[in-house]
Tab-separated table of C-alpha atoms in Angstrom:
chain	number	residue	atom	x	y	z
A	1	UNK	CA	-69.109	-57.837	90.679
A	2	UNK	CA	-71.241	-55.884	88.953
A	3	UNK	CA	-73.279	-57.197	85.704
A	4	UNK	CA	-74.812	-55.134	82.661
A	5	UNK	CA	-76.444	-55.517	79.735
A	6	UNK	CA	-77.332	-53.125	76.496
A	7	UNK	CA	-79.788	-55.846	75.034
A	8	UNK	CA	-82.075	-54.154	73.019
A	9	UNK	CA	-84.756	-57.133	71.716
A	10	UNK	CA	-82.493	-58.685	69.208
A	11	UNK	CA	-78.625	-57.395	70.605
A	12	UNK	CA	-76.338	-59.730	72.670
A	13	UNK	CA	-76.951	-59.053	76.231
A	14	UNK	CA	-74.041	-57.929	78.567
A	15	UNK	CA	-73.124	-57.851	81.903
A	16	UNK	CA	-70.700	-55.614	84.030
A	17	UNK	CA	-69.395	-57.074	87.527
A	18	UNK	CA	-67.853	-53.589	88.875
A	19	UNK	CA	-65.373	-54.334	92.606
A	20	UNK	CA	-63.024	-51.469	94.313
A	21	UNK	CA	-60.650	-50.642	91.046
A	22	UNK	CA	-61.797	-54.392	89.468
A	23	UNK	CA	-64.686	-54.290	86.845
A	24	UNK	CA	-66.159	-58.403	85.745
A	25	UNK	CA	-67.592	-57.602	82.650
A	26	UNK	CA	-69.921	-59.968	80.558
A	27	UNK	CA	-70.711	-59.110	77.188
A	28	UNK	CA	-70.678	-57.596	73.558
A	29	UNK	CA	-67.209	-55.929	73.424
A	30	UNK	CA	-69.347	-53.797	70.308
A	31	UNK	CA	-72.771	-52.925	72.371
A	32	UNK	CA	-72.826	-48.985	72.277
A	33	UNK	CA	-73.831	-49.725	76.179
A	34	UNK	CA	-70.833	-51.440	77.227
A	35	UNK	CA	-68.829	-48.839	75.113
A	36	UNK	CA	-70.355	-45.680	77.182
A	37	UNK	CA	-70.424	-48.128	80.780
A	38	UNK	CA	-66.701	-48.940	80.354
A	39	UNK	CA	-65.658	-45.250	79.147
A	40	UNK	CA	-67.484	-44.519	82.872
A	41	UNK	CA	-66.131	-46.996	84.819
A	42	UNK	CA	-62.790	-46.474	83.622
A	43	UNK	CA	-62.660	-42.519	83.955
A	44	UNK	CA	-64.206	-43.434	88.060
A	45	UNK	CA	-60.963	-45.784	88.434
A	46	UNK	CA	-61.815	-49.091	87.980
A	47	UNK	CA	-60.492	-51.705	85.787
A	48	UNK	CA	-62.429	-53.925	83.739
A	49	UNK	CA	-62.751	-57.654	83.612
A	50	UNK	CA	-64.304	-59.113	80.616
A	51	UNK	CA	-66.704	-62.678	81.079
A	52	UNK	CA	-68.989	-64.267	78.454
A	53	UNK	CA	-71.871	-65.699	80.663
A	54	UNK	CA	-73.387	-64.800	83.540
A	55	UNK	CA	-72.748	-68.531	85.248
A	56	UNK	CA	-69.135	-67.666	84.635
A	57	UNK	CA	-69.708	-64.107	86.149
A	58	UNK	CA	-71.409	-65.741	89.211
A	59	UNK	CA	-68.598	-68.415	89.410
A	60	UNK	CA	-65.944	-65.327	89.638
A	61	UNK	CA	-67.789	-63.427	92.092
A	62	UNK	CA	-66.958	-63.282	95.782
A	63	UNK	CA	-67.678	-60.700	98.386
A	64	UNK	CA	-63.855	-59.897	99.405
A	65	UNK	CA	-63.491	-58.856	95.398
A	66	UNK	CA	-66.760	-57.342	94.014
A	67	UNK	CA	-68.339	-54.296	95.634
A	68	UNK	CA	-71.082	-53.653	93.033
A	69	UNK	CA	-73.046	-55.829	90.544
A	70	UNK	CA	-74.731	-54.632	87.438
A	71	UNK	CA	-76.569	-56.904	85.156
A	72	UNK	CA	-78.996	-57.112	82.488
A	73	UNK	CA	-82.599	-57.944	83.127
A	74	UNK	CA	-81.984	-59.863	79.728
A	75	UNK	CA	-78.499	-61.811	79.570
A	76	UNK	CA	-77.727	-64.723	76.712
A	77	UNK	CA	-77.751	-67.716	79.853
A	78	UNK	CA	-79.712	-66.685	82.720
A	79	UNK	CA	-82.867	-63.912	83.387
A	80	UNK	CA	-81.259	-61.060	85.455
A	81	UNK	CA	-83.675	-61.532	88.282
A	82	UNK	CA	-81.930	-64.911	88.703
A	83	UNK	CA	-78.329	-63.607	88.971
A	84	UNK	CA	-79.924	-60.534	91.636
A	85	UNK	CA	-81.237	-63.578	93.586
A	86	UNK	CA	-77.985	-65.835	93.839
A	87	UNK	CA	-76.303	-62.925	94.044
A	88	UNK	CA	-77.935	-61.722	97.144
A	89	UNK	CA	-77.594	-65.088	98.167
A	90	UNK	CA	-74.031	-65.163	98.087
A	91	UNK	CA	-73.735	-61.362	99.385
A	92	UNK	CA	-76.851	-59.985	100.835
A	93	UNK	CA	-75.203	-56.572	101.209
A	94	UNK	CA	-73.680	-56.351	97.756
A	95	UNK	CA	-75.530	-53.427	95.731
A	96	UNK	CA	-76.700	-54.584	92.357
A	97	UNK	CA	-78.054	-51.994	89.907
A	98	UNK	CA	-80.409	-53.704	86.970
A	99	UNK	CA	-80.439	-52.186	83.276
A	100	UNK	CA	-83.736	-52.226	81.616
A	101	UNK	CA	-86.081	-51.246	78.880
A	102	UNK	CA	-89.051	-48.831	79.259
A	103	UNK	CA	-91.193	-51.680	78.986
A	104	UNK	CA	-89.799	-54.047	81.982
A	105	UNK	CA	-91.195	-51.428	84.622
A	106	UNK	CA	-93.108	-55.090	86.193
A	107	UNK	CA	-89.348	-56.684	86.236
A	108	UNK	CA	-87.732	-53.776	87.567
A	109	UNK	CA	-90.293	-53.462	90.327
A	110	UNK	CA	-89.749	-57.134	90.712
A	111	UNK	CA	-86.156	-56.599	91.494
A	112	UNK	CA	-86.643	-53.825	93.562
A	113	UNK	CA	-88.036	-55.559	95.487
A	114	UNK	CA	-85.707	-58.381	95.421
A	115	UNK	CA	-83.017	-55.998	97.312
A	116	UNK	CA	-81.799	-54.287	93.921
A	117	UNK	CA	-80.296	-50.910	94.672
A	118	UNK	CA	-80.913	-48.807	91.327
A	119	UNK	CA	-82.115	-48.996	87.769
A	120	UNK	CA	-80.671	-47.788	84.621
A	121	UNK	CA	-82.771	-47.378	81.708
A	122	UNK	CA	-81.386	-48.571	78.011
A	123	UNK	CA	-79.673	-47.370	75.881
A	124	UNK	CA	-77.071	-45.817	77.935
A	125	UNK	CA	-75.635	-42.990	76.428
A	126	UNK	CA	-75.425	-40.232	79.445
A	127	UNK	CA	-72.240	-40.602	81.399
A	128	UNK	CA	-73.490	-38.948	83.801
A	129	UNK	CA	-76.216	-40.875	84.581
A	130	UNK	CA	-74.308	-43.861	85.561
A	131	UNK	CA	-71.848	-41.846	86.945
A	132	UNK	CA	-74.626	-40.808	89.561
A	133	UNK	CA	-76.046	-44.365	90.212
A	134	UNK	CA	-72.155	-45.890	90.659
A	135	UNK	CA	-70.906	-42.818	93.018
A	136	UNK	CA	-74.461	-42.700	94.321
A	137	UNK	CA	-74.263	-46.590	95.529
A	138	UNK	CA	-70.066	-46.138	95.886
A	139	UNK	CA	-71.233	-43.500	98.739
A	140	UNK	CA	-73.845	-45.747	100.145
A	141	UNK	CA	-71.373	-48.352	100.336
A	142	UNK	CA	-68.750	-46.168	102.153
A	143	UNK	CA	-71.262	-45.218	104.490
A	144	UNK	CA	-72.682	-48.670	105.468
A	145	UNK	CA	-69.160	-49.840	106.297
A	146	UNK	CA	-68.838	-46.679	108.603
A	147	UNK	CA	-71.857	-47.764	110.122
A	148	UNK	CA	-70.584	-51.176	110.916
A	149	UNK	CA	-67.092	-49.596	112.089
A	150	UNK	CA	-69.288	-47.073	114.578
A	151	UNK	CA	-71.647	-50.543	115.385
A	152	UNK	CA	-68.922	-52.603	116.017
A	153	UNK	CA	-67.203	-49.626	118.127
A	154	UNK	CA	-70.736	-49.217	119.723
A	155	UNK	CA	-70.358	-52.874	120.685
A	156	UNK	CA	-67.131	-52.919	121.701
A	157	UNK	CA	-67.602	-50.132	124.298
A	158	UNK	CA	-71.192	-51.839	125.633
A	159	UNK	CA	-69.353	-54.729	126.428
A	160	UNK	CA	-66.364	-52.637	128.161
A	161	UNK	CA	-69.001	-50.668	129.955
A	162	UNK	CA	-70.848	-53.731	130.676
A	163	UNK	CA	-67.415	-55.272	132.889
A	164	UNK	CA	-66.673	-52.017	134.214
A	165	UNK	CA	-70.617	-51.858	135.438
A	166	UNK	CA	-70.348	-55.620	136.632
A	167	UNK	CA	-66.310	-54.659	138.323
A	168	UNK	CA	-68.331	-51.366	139.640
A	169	UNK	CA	-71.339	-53.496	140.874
A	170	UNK	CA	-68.874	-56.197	143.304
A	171	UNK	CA	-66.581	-53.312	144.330
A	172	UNK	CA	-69.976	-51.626	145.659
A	173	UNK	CA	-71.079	-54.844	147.137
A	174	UNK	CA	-68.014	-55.519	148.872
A	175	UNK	CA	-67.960	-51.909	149.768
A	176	UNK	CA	-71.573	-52.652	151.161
A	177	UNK	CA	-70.497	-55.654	153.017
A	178	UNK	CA	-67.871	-53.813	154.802
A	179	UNK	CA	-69.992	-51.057	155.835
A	180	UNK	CA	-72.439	-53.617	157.239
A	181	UNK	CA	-69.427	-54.934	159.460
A	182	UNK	CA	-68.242	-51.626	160.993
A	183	UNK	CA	-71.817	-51.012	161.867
A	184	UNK	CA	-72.813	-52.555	165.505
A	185	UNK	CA	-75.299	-55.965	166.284
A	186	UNK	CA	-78.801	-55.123	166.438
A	187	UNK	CA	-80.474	-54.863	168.555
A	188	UNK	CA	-77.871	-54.665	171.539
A	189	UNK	CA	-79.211	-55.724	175.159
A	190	UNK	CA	-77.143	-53.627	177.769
A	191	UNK	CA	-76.618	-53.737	181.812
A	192	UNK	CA	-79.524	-52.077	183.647
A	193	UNK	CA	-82.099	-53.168	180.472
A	194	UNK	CA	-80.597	-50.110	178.159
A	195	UNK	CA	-81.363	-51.867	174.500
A	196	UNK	CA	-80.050	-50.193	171.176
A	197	UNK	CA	-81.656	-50.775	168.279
A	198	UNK	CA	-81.083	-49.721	164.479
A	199	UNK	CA	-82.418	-49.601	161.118
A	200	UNK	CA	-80.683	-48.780	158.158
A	201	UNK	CA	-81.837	-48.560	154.262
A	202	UNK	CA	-79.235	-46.971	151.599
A	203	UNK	CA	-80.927	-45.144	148.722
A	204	UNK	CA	-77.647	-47.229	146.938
A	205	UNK	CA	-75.293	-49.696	147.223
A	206	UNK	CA	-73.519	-48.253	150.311
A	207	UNK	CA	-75.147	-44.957	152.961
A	208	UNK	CA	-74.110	-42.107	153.774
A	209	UNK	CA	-75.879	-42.370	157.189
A	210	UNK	CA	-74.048	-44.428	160.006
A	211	UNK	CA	-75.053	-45.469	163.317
A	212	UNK	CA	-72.878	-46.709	166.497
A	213	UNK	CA	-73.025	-47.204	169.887
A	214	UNK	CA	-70.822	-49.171	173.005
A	215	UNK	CA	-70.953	-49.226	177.192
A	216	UNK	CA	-68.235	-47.237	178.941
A	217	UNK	CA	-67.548	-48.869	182.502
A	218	UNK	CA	-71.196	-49.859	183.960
A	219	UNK	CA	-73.148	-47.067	183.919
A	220	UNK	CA	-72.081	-44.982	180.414
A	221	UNK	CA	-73.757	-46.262	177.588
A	222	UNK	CA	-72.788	-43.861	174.654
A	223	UNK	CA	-74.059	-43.569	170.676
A	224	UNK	CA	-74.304	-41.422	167.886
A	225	UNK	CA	-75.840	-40.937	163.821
A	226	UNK	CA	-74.485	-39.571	161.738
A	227	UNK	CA	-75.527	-38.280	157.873
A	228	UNK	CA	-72.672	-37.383	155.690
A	229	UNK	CA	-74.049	-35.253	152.660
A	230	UNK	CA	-74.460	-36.921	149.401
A	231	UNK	CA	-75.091	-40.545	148.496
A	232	UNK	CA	-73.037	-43.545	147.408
A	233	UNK	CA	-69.527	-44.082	148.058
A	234	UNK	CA	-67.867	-41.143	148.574
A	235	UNK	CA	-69.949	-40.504	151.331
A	236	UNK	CA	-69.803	-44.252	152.361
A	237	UNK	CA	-66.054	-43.354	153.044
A	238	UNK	CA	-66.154	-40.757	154.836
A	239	UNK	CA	-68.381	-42.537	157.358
A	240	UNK	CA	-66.094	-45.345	158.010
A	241	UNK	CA	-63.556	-42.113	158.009
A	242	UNK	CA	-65.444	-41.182	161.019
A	243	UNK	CA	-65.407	-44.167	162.618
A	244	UNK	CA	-62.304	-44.731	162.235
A	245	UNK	CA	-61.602	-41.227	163.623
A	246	UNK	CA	-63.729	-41.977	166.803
A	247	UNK	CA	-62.050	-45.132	167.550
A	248	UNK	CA	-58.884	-43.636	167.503
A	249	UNK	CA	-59.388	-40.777	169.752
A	250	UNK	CA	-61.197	-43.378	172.240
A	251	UNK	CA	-57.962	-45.029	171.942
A	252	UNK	CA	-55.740	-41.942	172.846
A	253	UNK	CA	-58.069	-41.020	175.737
A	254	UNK	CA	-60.268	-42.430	177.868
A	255	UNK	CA	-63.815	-40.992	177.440
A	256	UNK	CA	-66.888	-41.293	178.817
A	257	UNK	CA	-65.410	-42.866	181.809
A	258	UNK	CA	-66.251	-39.757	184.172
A	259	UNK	CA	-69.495	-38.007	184.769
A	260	UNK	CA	-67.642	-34.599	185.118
A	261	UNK	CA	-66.073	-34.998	181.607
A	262	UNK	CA	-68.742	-36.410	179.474
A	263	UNK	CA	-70.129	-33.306	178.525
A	264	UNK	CA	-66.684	-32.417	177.542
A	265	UNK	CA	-65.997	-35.554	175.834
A	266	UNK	CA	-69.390	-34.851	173.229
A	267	UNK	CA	-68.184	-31.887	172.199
A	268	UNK	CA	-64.275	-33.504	171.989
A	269	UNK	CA	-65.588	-35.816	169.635
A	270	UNK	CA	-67.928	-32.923	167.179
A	271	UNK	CA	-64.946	-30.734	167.258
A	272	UNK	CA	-62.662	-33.596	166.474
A	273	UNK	CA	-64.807	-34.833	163.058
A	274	UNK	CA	-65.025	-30.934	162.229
A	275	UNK	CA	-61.729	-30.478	162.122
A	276	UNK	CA	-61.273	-33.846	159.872
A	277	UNK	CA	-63.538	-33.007	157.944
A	278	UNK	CA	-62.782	-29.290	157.195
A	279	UNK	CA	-58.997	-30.378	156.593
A	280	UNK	CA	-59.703	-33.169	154.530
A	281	UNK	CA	-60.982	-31.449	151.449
A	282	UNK	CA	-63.455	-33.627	150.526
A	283	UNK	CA	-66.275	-31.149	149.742
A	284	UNK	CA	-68.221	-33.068	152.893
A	285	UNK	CA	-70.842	-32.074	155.408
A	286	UNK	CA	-72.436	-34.110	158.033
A	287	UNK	CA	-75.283	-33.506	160.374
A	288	UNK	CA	-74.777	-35.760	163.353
A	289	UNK	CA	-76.538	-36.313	166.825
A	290	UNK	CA	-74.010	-37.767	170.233
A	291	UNK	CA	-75.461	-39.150	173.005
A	292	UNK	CA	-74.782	-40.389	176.588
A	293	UNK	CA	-77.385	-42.370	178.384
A	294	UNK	CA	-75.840	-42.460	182.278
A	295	UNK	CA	-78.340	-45.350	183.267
A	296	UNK	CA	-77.010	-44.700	187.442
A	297	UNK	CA	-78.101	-41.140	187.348
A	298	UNK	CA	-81.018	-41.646	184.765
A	299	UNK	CA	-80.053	-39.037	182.521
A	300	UNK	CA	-79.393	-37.878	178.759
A	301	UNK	CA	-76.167	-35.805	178.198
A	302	UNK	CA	-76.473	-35.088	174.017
A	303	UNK	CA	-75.434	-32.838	171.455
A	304	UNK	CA	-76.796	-32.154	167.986
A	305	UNK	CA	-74.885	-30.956	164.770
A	306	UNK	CA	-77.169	-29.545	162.325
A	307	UNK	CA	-79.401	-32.724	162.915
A	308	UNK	CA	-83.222	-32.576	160.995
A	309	UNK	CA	-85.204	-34.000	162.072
A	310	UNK	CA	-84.626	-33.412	166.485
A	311	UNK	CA	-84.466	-36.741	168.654
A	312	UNK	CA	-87.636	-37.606	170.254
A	313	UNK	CA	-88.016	-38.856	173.730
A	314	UNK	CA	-90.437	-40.838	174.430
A	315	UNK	CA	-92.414	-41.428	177.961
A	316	UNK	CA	-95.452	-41.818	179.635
A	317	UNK	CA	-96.517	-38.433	178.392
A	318	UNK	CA	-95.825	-39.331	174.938
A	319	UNK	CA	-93.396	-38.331	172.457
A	320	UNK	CA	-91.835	-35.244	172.257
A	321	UNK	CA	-88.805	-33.433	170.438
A	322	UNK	CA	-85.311	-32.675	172.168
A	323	UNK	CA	-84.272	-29.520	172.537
A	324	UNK	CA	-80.667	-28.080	171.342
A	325	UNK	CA	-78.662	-26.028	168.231
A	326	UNK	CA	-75.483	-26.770	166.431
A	327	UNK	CA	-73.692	-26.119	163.141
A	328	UNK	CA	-73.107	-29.138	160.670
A	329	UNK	CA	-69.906	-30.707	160.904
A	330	UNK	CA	-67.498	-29.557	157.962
A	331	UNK	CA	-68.834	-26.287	157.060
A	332	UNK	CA	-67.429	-23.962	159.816
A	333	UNK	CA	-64.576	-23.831	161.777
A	334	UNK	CA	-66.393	-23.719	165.141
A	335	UNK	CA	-70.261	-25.191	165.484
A	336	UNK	CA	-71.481	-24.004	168.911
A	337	UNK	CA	-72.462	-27.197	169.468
A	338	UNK	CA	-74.103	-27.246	173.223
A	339	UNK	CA	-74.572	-30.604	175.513
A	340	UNK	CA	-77.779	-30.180	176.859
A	341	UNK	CA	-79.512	-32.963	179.606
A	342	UNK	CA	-82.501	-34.675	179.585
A	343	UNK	CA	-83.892	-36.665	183.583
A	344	UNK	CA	-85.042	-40.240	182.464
A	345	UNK	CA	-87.535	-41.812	184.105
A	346	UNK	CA	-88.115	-45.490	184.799
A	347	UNK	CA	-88.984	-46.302	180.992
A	348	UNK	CA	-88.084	-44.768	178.392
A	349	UNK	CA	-87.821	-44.303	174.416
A	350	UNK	CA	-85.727	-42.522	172.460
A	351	UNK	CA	-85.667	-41.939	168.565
A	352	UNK	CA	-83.605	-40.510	166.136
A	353	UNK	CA	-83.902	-40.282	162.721
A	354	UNK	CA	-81.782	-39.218	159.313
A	355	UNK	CA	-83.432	-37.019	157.362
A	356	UNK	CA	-84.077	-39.172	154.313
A	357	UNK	CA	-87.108	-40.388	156.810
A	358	UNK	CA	-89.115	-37.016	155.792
A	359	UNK	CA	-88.764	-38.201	152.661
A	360	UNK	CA	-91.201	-40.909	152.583
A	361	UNK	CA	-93.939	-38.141	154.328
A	362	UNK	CA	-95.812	-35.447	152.543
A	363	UNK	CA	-96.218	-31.288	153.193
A	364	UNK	CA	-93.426	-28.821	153.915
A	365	UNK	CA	-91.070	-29.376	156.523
A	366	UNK	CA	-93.104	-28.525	159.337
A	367	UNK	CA	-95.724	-30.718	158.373
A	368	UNK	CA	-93.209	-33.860	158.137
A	369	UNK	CA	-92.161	-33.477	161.492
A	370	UNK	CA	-95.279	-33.200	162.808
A	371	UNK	CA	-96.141	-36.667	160.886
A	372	UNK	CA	-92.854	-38.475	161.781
A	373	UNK	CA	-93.923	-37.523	166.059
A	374	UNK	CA	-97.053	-38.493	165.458
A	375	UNK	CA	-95.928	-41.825	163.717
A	376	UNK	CA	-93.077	-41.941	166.641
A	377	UNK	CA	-95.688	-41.464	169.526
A	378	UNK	CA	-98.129	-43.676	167.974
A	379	UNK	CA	-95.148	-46.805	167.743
A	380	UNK	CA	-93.878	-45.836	170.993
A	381	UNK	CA	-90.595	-45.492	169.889
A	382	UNK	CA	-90.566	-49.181	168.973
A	383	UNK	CA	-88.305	-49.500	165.600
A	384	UNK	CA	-90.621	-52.546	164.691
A	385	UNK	CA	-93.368	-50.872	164.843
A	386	UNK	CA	-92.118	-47.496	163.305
A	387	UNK	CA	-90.319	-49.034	160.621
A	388	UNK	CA	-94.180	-50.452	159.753
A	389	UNK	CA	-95.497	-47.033	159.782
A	390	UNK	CA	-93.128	-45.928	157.386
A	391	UNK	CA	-93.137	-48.621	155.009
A	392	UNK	CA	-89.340	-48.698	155.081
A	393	UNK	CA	-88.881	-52.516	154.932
A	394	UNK	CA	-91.447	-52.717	151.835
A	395	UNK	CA	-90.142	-50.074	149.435
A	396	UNK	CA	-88.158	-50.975	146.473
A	397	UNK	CA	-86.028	-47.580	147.046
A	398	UNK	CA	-85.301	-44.564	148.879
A	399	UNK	CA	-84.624	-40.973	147.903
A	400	UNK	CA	-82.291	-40.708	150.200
A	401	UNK	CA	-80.568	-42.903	152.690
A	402	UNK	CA	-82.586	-43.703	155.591
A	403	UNK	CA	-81.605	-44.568	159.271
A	404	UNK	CA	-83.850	-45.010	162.676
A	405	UNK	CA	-82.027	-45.445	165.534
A	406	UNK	CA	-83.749	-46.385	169.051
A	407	UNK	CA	-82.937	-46.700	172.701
A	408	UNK	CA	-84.802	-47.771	175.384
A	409	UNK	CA	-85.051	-49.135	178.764
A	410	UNK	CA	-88.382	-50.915	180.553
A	411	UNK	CA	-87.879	-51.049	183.949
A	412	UNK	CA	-91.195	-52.470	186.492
């Protein structure tokens, strides 16, 4: 609805109510205004209405109908200030344009601001004057219901995102809870006082770092960590891909069952999660460190695939790195990976870490291995104490995923 009015001092006033192709006019059918308003209107599209008060013009007007209002500051029943108000009452986004004489600039100012859109100054006799205020206001329209399309859209998708975040969020903790069950009790008390001992600390939901460990027979107490590269689930999976892997080959063959085959049995079980890995296409890498503590004999039998940072043992000397060389898994066809041996003596520690541990230390590499022995000899090799050192059980997040895993044996 749009109202206007040509009231010069003593002329009738008039009001316009202008909607889509419907114009509610009130007014002087002979004002020269609402002669050049209507010629406008009419030439734009619209169709006119004619009323004869501005209560009746208010009483016609609804939302759904009337996309524009133009009145009078002067009309014959009502000040135009009070139809702006109850019309932006009824329609707080319906434009309404005000017509007014040079000398209202204090009521046009007052119905500015009010929420009035434009001003047209009497008499009107340029077309394209209120053409420009009508397709000026006509475009502001069109563009504030776009704007309300693209919000509602905008909402629309926040709240799809928002239950694919929240069906993302319990598939990651159920992923999480999974991973926690493939991964062994800790710590694990074995015969002849050999106790294994993890921590592990994603950088997300679910790690890319994985731990295990089991006895073979009496004497063969065997382990291994492994990092798969990346974060998050896709890495998740192909640890439990590896696990899986492992327990099937222990279930085709018997391993680690025979002191002359457990060296061979290491490197069966790097070549085997190579070869998986390389075939599977899954753009994967892992670094990963086997072990084989043979508690009768006292001694290490290990292998290490592209693992940073080394194993440490740790004795009554203090701590010190393993030795040994070996390709990641998943990047070459063959890793000359070596088993290498380590004598035990009566106690013992041993430590190995994932690499997101150097993250939490400062300087180049060098210097954060230096740190993490240092930290490792000073502990003991005790994952309590370590963990303390490292602040891994009181930081909101990690870098990287982190896992410590220990093994030890105190014997008088």
């Amino acid at each position: 609805m749009n109202t206007i009015s040509d009231a010069r001092t003593p002329q009738p006033a008039v009001a316009i109510a202008v909607a889509g192709r419907h114009t509610l006019l009130l007014s002087n059918p002979g004002e020269p205004s609402y002669d050049v308003m209507c010629a406008t209107l009419k030439r734009l599209g619209y169709t006119v209405i004619h009323e004869e008060s501005g209560v009746d013009a208010i009483g016609h007007f609804s939302p759904e109908k009337y996309d524009l209002v133009i009145t009078d500051l002067h009309l014959p029943d009502m000040g135009g200030l009070e139809v702006l108000r109850k019309i932006k009452r009824l329609s707080p986004d319906t434009p309404v344009v005000v017509l007014a004489c040079n000398s209202e600039v204090d009521d046009v100012v007052q119905a500015l601001r009010l929420g009035a859109s434009d001003y047209l100054l009497k008499p009107l006799t340029d077309e394209g004057v209120i053409e420009h205020a009508v397709m000026r206001i006509a475009e502001a329209r069109d563009l504030a219901a776009q704007n309300r399309e693209y919000r509602h859209q905008l909402e629309e998708r926040n709240r799809e995102l928002h239950e694919h975040i929240e069906l993302l969020q319990r598939d990651h903790e159920a992923g999480r809870q999974l991973q926690q069950h493939l991964l062994p009790r800790t710590p694990y008390r074995y015969p002849a006082g050999i106790e294994a001992a993890f921590r592990l600390l994603p950088s997300l939901y679910l790690s890319g770092d994985f731990v295990d460990y089991g006895l073979f027979g009496e004497r063969f107490v065997a382990f291994y960590l492994v990092d798969v590269s990346g974060h998050g689930v896709s890495s998740a999976l192909v640890t439990a891909l590896i696990k899986h892997s492992i327990m099937h080959l222990l279930r085709e063959r018997t391993l680690f069952s025979q002191l002359n085959s457990i060296d061979q049995d290491i490197t069966s079980i790097l070549e085997m999660i190579n070869r998986e890995l390389n075939s599977a296409g899954l753009d994967k890498h892992a670094s990963m460190f086997v072990g084989v503590v043979d508690s009768r004999a006292r001694q290490l039998h290990y292998a290490v695939a592209g693992q940073v940072p080394m194993p440490a043992l740790v004795t009554s000397d203090g701590a010190r790195w393993l030795t040994g060389k070996g390709r990641p898994l998943g990047l070459f066809k063959q890793g000359e990976w070596e088993v290498r041996h380590s004598s035990l003596p009566a106690s013992w520690r041993l430590v190995a870490c994932s690499d997101g541990v150097l993250e939490l230390l400062s300087g180049d590499l060098l210097q954060k291995e230096a740190q993490l022995l240092d930290m490792i000899n000073r502990s003991r090799g005790d994952l309590g104490s370590l963990c303390a050192a490292l602040k891994v059980d009181t930081a909101e997040s990690f870098p990287d995923d982190i896992t410590i895993l220990t093994l030890r044996q105190d014997n008088p």
